[in-house]
mmCIF file of C-alpha atoms in Angstrom:
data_model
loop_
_atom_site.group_PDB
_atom_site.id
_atom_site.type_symbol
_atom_site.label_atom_id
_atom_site.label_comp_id
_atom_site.label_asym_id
_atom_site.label_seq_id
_atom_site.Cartn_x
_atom_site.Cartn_y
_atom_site.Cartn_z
ATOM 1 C CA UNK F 1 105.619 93.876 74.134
ATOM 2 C CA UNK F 2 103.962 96.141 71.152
ATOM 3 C CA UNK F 3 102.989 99.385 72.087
ATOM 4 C CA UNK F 4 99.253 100.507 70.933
ATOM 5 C CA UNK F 5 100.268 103.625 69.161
ATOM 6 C CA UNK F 6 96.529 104.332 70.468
ATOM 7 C CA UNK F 7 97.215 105.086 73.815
ATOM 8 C CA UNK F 8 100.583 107.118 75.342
ATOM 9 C CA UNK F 9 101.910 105.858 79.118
ATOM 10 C CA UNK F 10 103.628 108.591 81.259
ATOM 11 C CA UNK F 11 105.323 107.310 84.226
ATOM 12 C CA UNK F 12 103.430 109.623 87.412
ATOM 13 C CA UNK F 13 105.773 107.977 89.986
ATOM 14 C CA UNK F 14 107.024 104.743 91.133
ATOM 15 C CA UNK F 15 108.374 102.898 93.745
ATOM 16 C CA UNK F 16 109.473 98.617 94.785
ATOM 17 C CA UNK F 17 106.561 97.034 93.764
ATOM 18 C CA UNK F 18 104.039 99.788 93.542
ATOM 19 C CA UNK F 19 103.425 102.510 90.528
ATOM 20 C CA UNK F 20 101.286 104.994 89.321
ATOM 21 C CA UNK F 21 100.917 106.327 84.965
ATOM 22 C CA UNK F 22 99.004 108.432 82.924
ATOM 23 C CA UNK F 23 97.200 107.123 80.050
ATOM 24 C CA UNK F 24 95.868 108.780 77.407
ATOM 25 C CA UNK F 25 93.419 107.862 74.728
ATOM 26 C CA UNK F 26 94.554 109.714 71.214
ATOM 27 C CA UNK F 27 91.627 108.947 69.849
ATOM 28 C CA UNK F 28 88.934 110.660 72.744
ATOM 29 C CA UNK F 29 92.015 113.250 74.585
ATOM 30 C CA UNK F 30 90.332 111.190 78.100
ATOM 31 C CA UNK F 31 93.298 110.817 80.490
ATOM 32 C CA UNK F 32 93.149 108.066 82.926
ATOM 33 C CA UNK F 33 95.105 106.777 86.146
ATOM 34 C CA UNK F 34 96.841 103.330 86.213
ATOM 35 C CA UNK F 35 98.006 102.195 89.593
ATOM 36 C CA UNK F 36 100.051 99.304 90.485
ATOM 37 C CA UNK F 37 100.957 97.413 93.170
ATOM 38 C CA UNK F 38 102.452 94.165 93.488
ATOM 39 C CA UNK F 39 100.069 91.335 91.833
ATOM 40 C CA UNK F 40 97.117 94.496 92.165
ATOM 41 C CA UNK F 41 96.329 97.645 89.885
ATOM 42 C CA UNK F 42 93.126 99.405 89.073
ATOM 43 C CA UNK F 43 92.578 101.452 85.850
ATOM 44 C CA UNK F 44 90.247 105.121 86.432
ATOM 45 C CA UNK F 45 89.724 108.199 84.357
ATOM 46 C CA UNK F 46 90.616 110.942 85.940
ATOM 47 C CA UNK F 47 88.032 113.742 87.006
ATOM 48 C CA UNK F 48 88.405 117.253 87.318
ATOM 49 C CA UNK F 49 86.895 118.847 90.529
ATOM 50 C CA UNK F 50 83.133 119.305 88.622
ATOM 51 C CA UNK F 51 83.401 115.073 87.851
ATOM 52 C CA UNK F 52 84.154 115.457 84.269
ATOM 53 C CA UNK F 53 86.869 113.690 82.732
ATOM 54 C CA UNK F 54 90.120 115.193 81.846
ATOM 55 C CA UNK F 55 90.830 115.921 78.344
ATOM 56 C CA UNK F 56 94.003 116.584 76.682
ATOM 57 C CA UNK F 57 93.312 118.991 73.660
ATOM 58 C CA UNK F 58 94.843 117.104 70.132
ATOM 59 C CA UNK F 59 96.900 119.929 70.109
ATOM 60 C CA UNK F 60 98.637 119.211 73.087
ATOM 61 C CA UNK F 61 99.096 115.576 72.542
ATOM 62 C CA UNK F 62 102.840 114.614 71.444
ATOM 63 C CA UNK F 63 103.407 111.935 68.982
ATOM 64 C CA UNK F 64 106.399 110.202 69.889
#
């Protein structure tokens, strides 16, 4: 499978059958959450505790 050099996956934690990542956009810095489980996942950005999205800074993001 390709990667999209436009978004970066971090592993959060996992488990059998069942997963959770970190995505983030390079182009926008908006993290989101990716969780897994078996044939079932759901894709959310995540908030901070005022309901604004999380941004990584360009600065901070690592090009691998």
């Amino acid at each position: 499978m390709a990667q999209n050099k436009r978004f970066i996956w971090q592993k959060a934690q996992g488990g059998l059958m069942k997963e959770l990542n970190i995505i983030i956009d390079r182009e926008t810095g908006i993290n989101y959450l990716f969780a897994h489980y078996g044939y079932g996942g759901g894709l959310t950005p995540l908030l901070d505790k005022d309901g604004k999205p999380i941004v990584t800074p360009p600065s901070e993001i690592i090009d691998d």
